[in-house]
């Protein structure tokens, strides 16, 4: 898997200001405001920075938290997890392995079969529908 490296200027030119803030500066969109928090179409959610496929719609669930939530990634090798001690909390940050985009966090309070809740910012994703 080839790592995608771009300058900050290249990222700024490619991304919206919100996507840049979330993915490159480890920001967070406000709850219940992102494009995909209540999105129900069938398809694949890709990294907004590099288009790596990350989450499938059949793993998406309503966690009631205001962000898109998934119980598993398409392939765990496509994401990286790091301990995040920011904001006086200890959480597990989720990054895209291909481009190091900040996606959100993962928590151990999700539904079966994994028990995980990938709480992901809409601004870090683009959606590709699949015809049913």
PDB file of N, CA and C in Angstrom, residues 65-118:
ATOM      1  N   UNK A  65     -25.425   9.685  18.235  1.00  0.00           N
ATOM      2  CA  UNK A  65     -24.375  10.619  18.655  1.00  0.00           C
ATOM      3  C   UNK A  65     -24.242  11.828  17.736  1.00  0.00           C
ATOM      4  N   UNK A  66     -24.878  11.783  16.546  1.00  0.00           N
ATOM      5  CA  UNK A  66     -24.816  12.916  15.636  1.00  0.00           C
ATOM      6  C   UNK A  66     -23.730  12.843  14.582  1.00  0.00           C
ATOM      7  N   UNK A  67     -22.982  11.751  14.571  1.00  0.00           N
ATOM      8  CA  UNK A  67     -21.962  11.518  13.547  1.00  0.00           C
ATOM      9  C   UNK A  67     -22.235  10.165  12.898  1.00  0.00           C
ATOM     10  N   UNK A  68     -21.811   9.975  11.657  1.00  0.00           N
ATOM     11  CA  UNK A  68     -21.943   8.652  11.051  1.00  0.00           C
ATOM     12  C   UNK A  68     -21.210   7.617  11.900  1.00  0.00           C
ATOM     13  N   UNK A  69     -21.863   6.494  12.147  1.00  0.00           N
ATOM     14  CA  UNK A  69     -21.276   5.441  12.974  1.00  0.00           C
ATOM     15  C   UNK A  69     -21.330   4.113  12.232  1.00  0.00           C
ATOM     16  N   UNK A  70     -20.257   3.357  12.353  1.00  0.00           N
ATOM     17  CA  UNK A  70     -20.110   2.063  11.670  1.00  0.00           C
ATOM     18  C   UNK A  70     -19.580   1.062  12.685  1.00  0.00           C
ATOM     19  N   UNK A  71     -19.973  -0.215  12.549  1.00  0.00           N
ATOM     20  CA  UNK A  71     -19.463  -1.207  13.501  1.00  0.00           C
ATOM     21  C   UNK A  71     -18.203  -1.904  13.019  1.00  0.00           C
ATOM     22  N   UNK A  72     -17.799  -1.671  11.745  1.00  0.00           N
ATOM     23  CA  UNK A  72     -16.503  -2.175  11.290  1.00  0.00           C
ATOM     24  C   UNK A  72     -16.084  -1.462  10.011  1.00  0.00           C
ATOM     25  N   UNK A  73     -14.781  -1.447   9.796  1.00  0.00           N
ATOM     26  CA  UNK A  73     -14.214  -0.897   8.559  1.00  0.00           C
ATOM     27  C   UNK A  73     -14.283  -1.965   7.471  1.00  0.00           C
ATOM     28  N   UNK A  74     -14.228  -1.545   6.231  1.00  0.00           N
ATOM     29  CA  UNK A  74     -14.211  -2.501   5.111  1.00  0.00           C
ATOM     30  C   UNK A  74     -13.032  -3.452   5.253  1.00  0.00           C
ATOM     31  N   UNK A  75     -11.886  -2.905   5.624  1.00  0.00           N
ATOM     32  CA  UNK A  75     -10.666  -3.691   5.813  1.00  0.00           C
ATOM     33  C   UNK A  75      -9.857  -2.994   6.893  1.00  0.00           C
ATOM     34  N   UNK A  76      -9.605  -3.665   7.995  1.00  0.00           N
ATOM     35  CA  UNK A  76      -8.876  -3.036   9.105  1.00  0.00           C
ATOM     36  C   UNK A  76      -7.469  -2.605   8.698  1.00  0.00           C
ATOM     37  N   UNK A  77      -6.936  -3.177   7.625  1.00  0.00           N
ATOM     38  CA  UNK A  77      -5.604  -2.776   7.150  1.00  0.00           C
ATOM     39  C   UNK A  77      -5.629  -1.390   6.509  1.00  0.00           C
ATOM     40  N   UNK A  78      -6.806  -0.858   6.209  1.00  0.00           N
ATOM     41  CA  UNK A  78      -6.916   0.456   5.557  1.00  0.00           C
ATOM     42  C   UNK A  78      -6.994   1.606   6.542  1.00  0.00           C
ATOM     43  N   UNK A  79      -7.086   1.290   7.837  1.00  0.00           N
ATOM     44  CA  UNK A  79      -7.125   2.338   8.856  1.00  0.00           C
ATOM     45  C   UNK A  79      -6.016   2.124   9.870  1.00  0.00           C
ATOM     46  N   UNK A  80      -5.698   3.194  10.576  1.00  0.00           N
ATOM     47  CA  UNK A  80      -4.698   3.165  11.634  1.00  0.00           C
ATOM     48  C   UNK A  80      -5.368   3.724  12.877  1.00  0.00           C
ATOM     49  N   UNK A  81      -5.072   3.149  14.029  1.00  0.00           N
ATOM     50  CA  UNK A  81      -5.600   3.647  15.288  1.00  0.00           C
ATOM     51  C   UNK A  81      -4.457   4.151  16.162  1.00  0.00           C
ATOM     52  N   UNK A  82      -4.683   5.309  16.792  1.00  0.00           N
ATOM     53  CA  UNK A  82      -3.708   5.915  17.700  1.00  0.00           C
ATOM     54  C   UNK A  82      -4.419   6.368  18.968  1.00  0.00           C
ATOM     55  N   UNK A  83      -3.722   6.314  20.081  1.00  0.00           N
ATOM     56  CA  UNK A  83      -4.265   6.867  21.319  1.00  0.00           C
ATOM     57  C   UNK A  83      -4.259   8.390  21.192  1.00  0.00           C
ATOM     58  N   UNK A  84      -5.394   8.998  21.518  1.00  0.00           N
ATOM     59  CA  UNK A  84      -5.575  10.446  21.452  1.00  0.00           C
ATOM     60  C   UNK A  84      -5.846  10.940  22.870  1.00  0.00           C
ATOM     61  N   UNK A  85      -4.948  11.739  23.413  1.00  0.00           N
ATOM     62  CA  UNK A  85      -5.076  12.261  24.767  1.00  0.00           C
ATOM     63  C   UNK A  85      -5.482  13.745  24.767  1.00  0.00           C
ATOM     64  N   UNK A  86      -5.999  14.225  23.651  1.00  0.00           N
ATOM     65  CA  UNK A  86      -6.376  15.639  23.555  1.00  0.00           C
ATOM     66  C   UNK A  86      -7.682  15.918  24.297  1.00  0.00           C
ATOM     67  N   UNK A  87      -7.907  17.175  24.605  1.00  0.00           N
ATOM     68  CA  UNK A  87      -9.157  17.652  25.210  1.00  0.00           C
ATOM     69  C   UNK A  87      -9.459  16.986  26.550  1.00  0.00           C
ATOM     70  N   UNK A  88      -8.428  16.578  27.276  1.00  0.00           N
ATOM     71  CA  UNK A  88      -8.611  16.000  28.602  1.00  0.00           C
ATOM     72  C   UNK A  88      -9.254  14.613  28.599  1.00  0.00           C
ATOM     73  N   UNK A  89      -9.232  13.936  27.460  1.00  0.00           N
ATOM     74  CA  UNK A  89      -9.829  12.598  27.345  1.00  0.00           C
ATOM     75  C   UNK A  89      -8.782  11.629  26.796  1.00  0.00           C
ATOM     76  N   UNK A  90      -9.050  10.345  26.954  1.00  0.00           N
ATOM     77  CA  UNK A  90      -8.249   9.310  26.311  1.00  0.00           C
ATOM     78  C   UNK A  90      -9.195   8.560  25.374  1.00  0.00           C
ATOM     79  N   UNK A  91      -8.921   8.684  24.077  1.00  0.00           N
ATOM     80  CA  UNK A  91      -9.760   8.049  23.057  1.00  0.00           C
ATOM     81  C   UNK A  91      -8.852   7.374  22.045  1.00  0.00           C
ATOM     82  N   UNK A  92      -9.460   6.608  21.143  1.00  0.00           N
ATOM     83  CA  UNK A  92      -8.706   5.974  20.069  1.00  0.00           C
ATOM     84  C   UNK A  92      -9.056   6.682  18.766  1.00  0.00           C
ATOM     85  N   UNK A  93      -8.084   7.397  18.226  1.00  0.00           N
ATOM     86  CA  UNK A  93      -8.252   8.122  16.974  1.00  0.00           C
ATOM     87  C   UNK A  93      -8.160   7.147  15.807  1.00  0.00           C
ATOM     88  N   UNK A  94      -8.945   7.413  14.759  1.00  0.00           N
ATOM     89  CA  UNK A  94      -8.930   6.601  13.545  1.00  0.00           C
ATOM     90  C   UNK A  94      -8.417   7.467  12.399  1.00  0.00           C
ATOM     91  N   UNK A  95      -7.399   6.943  11.685  1.00  0.00           N
ATOM     92  CA  UNK A  95      -6.793   7.631  10.547  1.00  0.00           C
ATOM     93  C   UNK A  95      -6.851   6.749   9.313  1.00  0.00           C
ATOM     94  N   UNK A  96      -6.887   7.356   8.148  1.00  0.00           N
ATOM     95  CA  UNK A  96      -6.748   6.625   6.893  1.00  0.00           C
ATOM     96  C   UNK A  96      -5.285   6.216   6.739  1.00  0.00           C
ATOM     97  N   UNK A  97      -5.027   4.948   6.511  1.00  0.00           N
ATOM     98  CA  UNK A  97      -3.644   4.475   6.378  1.00  0.00           C
ATOM     99  C   UNK A  97      -2.962   5.046   5.134  1.00  0.00           C
ATOM    100  N   UNK A  98      -3.713   5.287   4.067  1.00  0.00           N
ATOM    101  CA  UNK A  98      -3.115   5.746   2.815  1.00  0.00           C
ATOM    102  C   UNK A  98      -2.598   7.178   2.899  1.00  0.00           C
ATOM    103  N   UNK A  99      -3.353   8.070   3.579  1.00  0.00           N
ATOM    104  CA  UNK A  99      -2.986   9.494   3.540  1.00  0.00           C
ATOM    105  C   UNK A  99      -2.905  10.159   4.914  1.00  0.00           C
ATOM    106  N   UNK A 100      -3.104   9.400   5.970  1.00  0.00           N
ATOM    107  CA  UNK A 100      -3.057   9.914   7.345  1.00  0.00           C
ATOM    108  C   UNK A 100      -4.150  10.925   7.667  1.00  0.00           C
ATOM    109  N   UNK A 101      -5.250  10.893   6.931  1.00  0.00           N
ATOM    110  CA  UNK A 101      -6.369  11.785   7.235  1.00  0.00           C
ATOM    111  C   UNK A 101      -7.006  11.384   8.560  1.00  0.00           C
ATOM    112  N   UNK A 102      -7.274  12.369   9.393  1.00  0.00           N
ATOM    113  CA  UNK A 102      -8.044  12.135  10.614  1.00  0.00           C
ATOM    114  C   UNK A 102      -9.491  11.880  10.203  1.00  0.00           C
ATOM    115  N   UNK A 103     -10.053  10.769  10.661  1.00  0.00           N
ATOM    116  CA  UNK A 103     -11.425  10.401  10.318  1.00  0.00           C
ATOM    117  C   UNK A 103     -12.379  10.606  11.485  1.00  0.00           C
ATOM    118  N   UNK A 104     -11.927  10.283  12.674  1.00  0.00           N
ATOM    119  CA  UNK A 104     -12.762  10.363  13.869  1.00  0.00           C
ATOM    120  C   UNK A 104     -12.162   9.492  14.952  1.00  0.00           C
ATOM    121  N   UNK A 105     -13.031   8.794  15.701  1.00  0.00           N
ATOM    122  CA  UNK A 105     -12.580   7.942  16.802  1.00  0.00           C
ATOM    123  C   UNK A 105     -13.365   6.639  16.801  1.00  0.00           C
ATOM    124  N   UNK A 106     -12.825   5.628  17.472  1.00  0.00           N
ATOM    125  CA  UNK A 106     -13.525   4.359  17.629  1.00  0.00           C
ATOM    126  C   UNK A 106     -13.701   4.099  19.125  1.00  0.00           C
ATOM    127  N   UNK A 107     -14.893   3.601  19.479  1.00  0.00           N
ATOM    128  CA  UNK A 107     -15.248   3.361  20.872  1.00  0.00           C
ATOM    129  C   UNK A 107     -15.755   1.921  21.024  1.00  0.00           C
ATOM    130  N   UNK A 108     -15.590   1.343  22.221  1.00  0.00           N
ATOM    131  CA  UNK A 108     -16.002  -0.054  22.435  1.00  0.00           C
ATOM    132  C   UNK A 108     -17.458  -0.194  22.888  1.00  0.00           C
ATOM    133  N   UNK A 109     -18.352   0.647  22.359  1.00  0.00           N
ATOM    134  CA  UNK A 109     -19.751   0.611  22.789  1.00  0.00           C
ATOM    135  C   UNK A 109     -20.720   0.419  21.622  1.00  0.00           C
ATOM    136  N   UNK A 110     -20.252  -0.249  20.573  1.00  0.00           N
ATOM    137  CA  UNK A 110     -21.079  -0.472  19.390  1.00  0.00           C
ATOM    138  C   UNK A 110     -21.868  -1.765  19.459  1.00  0.00           C
ATOM    139  N   UNK A 111     -22.631  -2.033  18.423  1.00  0.00           N
ATOM    140  CA  UNK A 111     -23.475  -3.233  18.391  1.00  0.00           C
ATOM    141  C   UNK A 111     -22.690  -4.478  17.963  1.00  0.00           C
ATOM    142  N   UNK A 112     -23.302  -5.648  18.115  1.00  0.00           N
ATOM    143  CA  UNK A 112     -22.709  -6.871  17.558  1.00  0.00           C
ATOM    144  C   UNK A 112     -22.642  -6.732  16.041  1.00  0.00           C
ATOM    145  N   UNK A 113     -21.783  -7.392  15.369  1.00  0.00           N
ATOM    146  CA  UNK A 113     -20.940  -8.462  15.902  1.00  0.00           C
ATOM    147  C   UNK A 113     -19.613  -7.986  16.477  1.00  0.00           C
ATOM    148  N   UNK A 114     -19.222  -6.722  16.279  1.00  0.00           N
ATOM    149  CA  UNK A 114     -17.892  -6.280  16.705  1.00  0.00           C
ATOM    150  C   UNK A 114     -17.876  -5.601  18.062  1.00  0.00           C
ATOM    151  N   UNK A 115     -18.990  -4.987  18.448  1.00  0.00           N
ATOM    152  CA  UNK A 115     -19.015  -4.206  19.683  1.00  0.00           C
ATOM    153  C   UNK A 115     -18.316  -2.865  19.548  1.00  0.00           C
ATOM    154  N   UNK A 116     -17.970  -2.490  18.306  1.00  0.00           N
ATOM    155  CA  UNK A 116     -17.259  -1.240  18.064  1.00  0.00           C
ATOM    156  C   UNK A 116     -18.188  -0.180  17.471  1.00  0.00           C
ATOM    157  N   UNK A 117     -17.840   1.085  17.756  1.00  0.00           N
ATOM    158  CA  UNK A 117     -18.535   2.223  17.141  1.00  0.00           C
ATOM    159  C   UNK A 117     -17.485   3.151  16.562  1.00  0.00           C
ATOM    160  N   UNK A 118     -17.311   3.079  15.243  1.00  0.00           N
ATOM    161  CA  UNK A 118     -16.444   4.019  14.544  1.00  0.00           C
ATOM    162  C   UNK A 118     -17.261   5.284  14.355  1.00  0.00           C
TER     163      UNK A 118
END
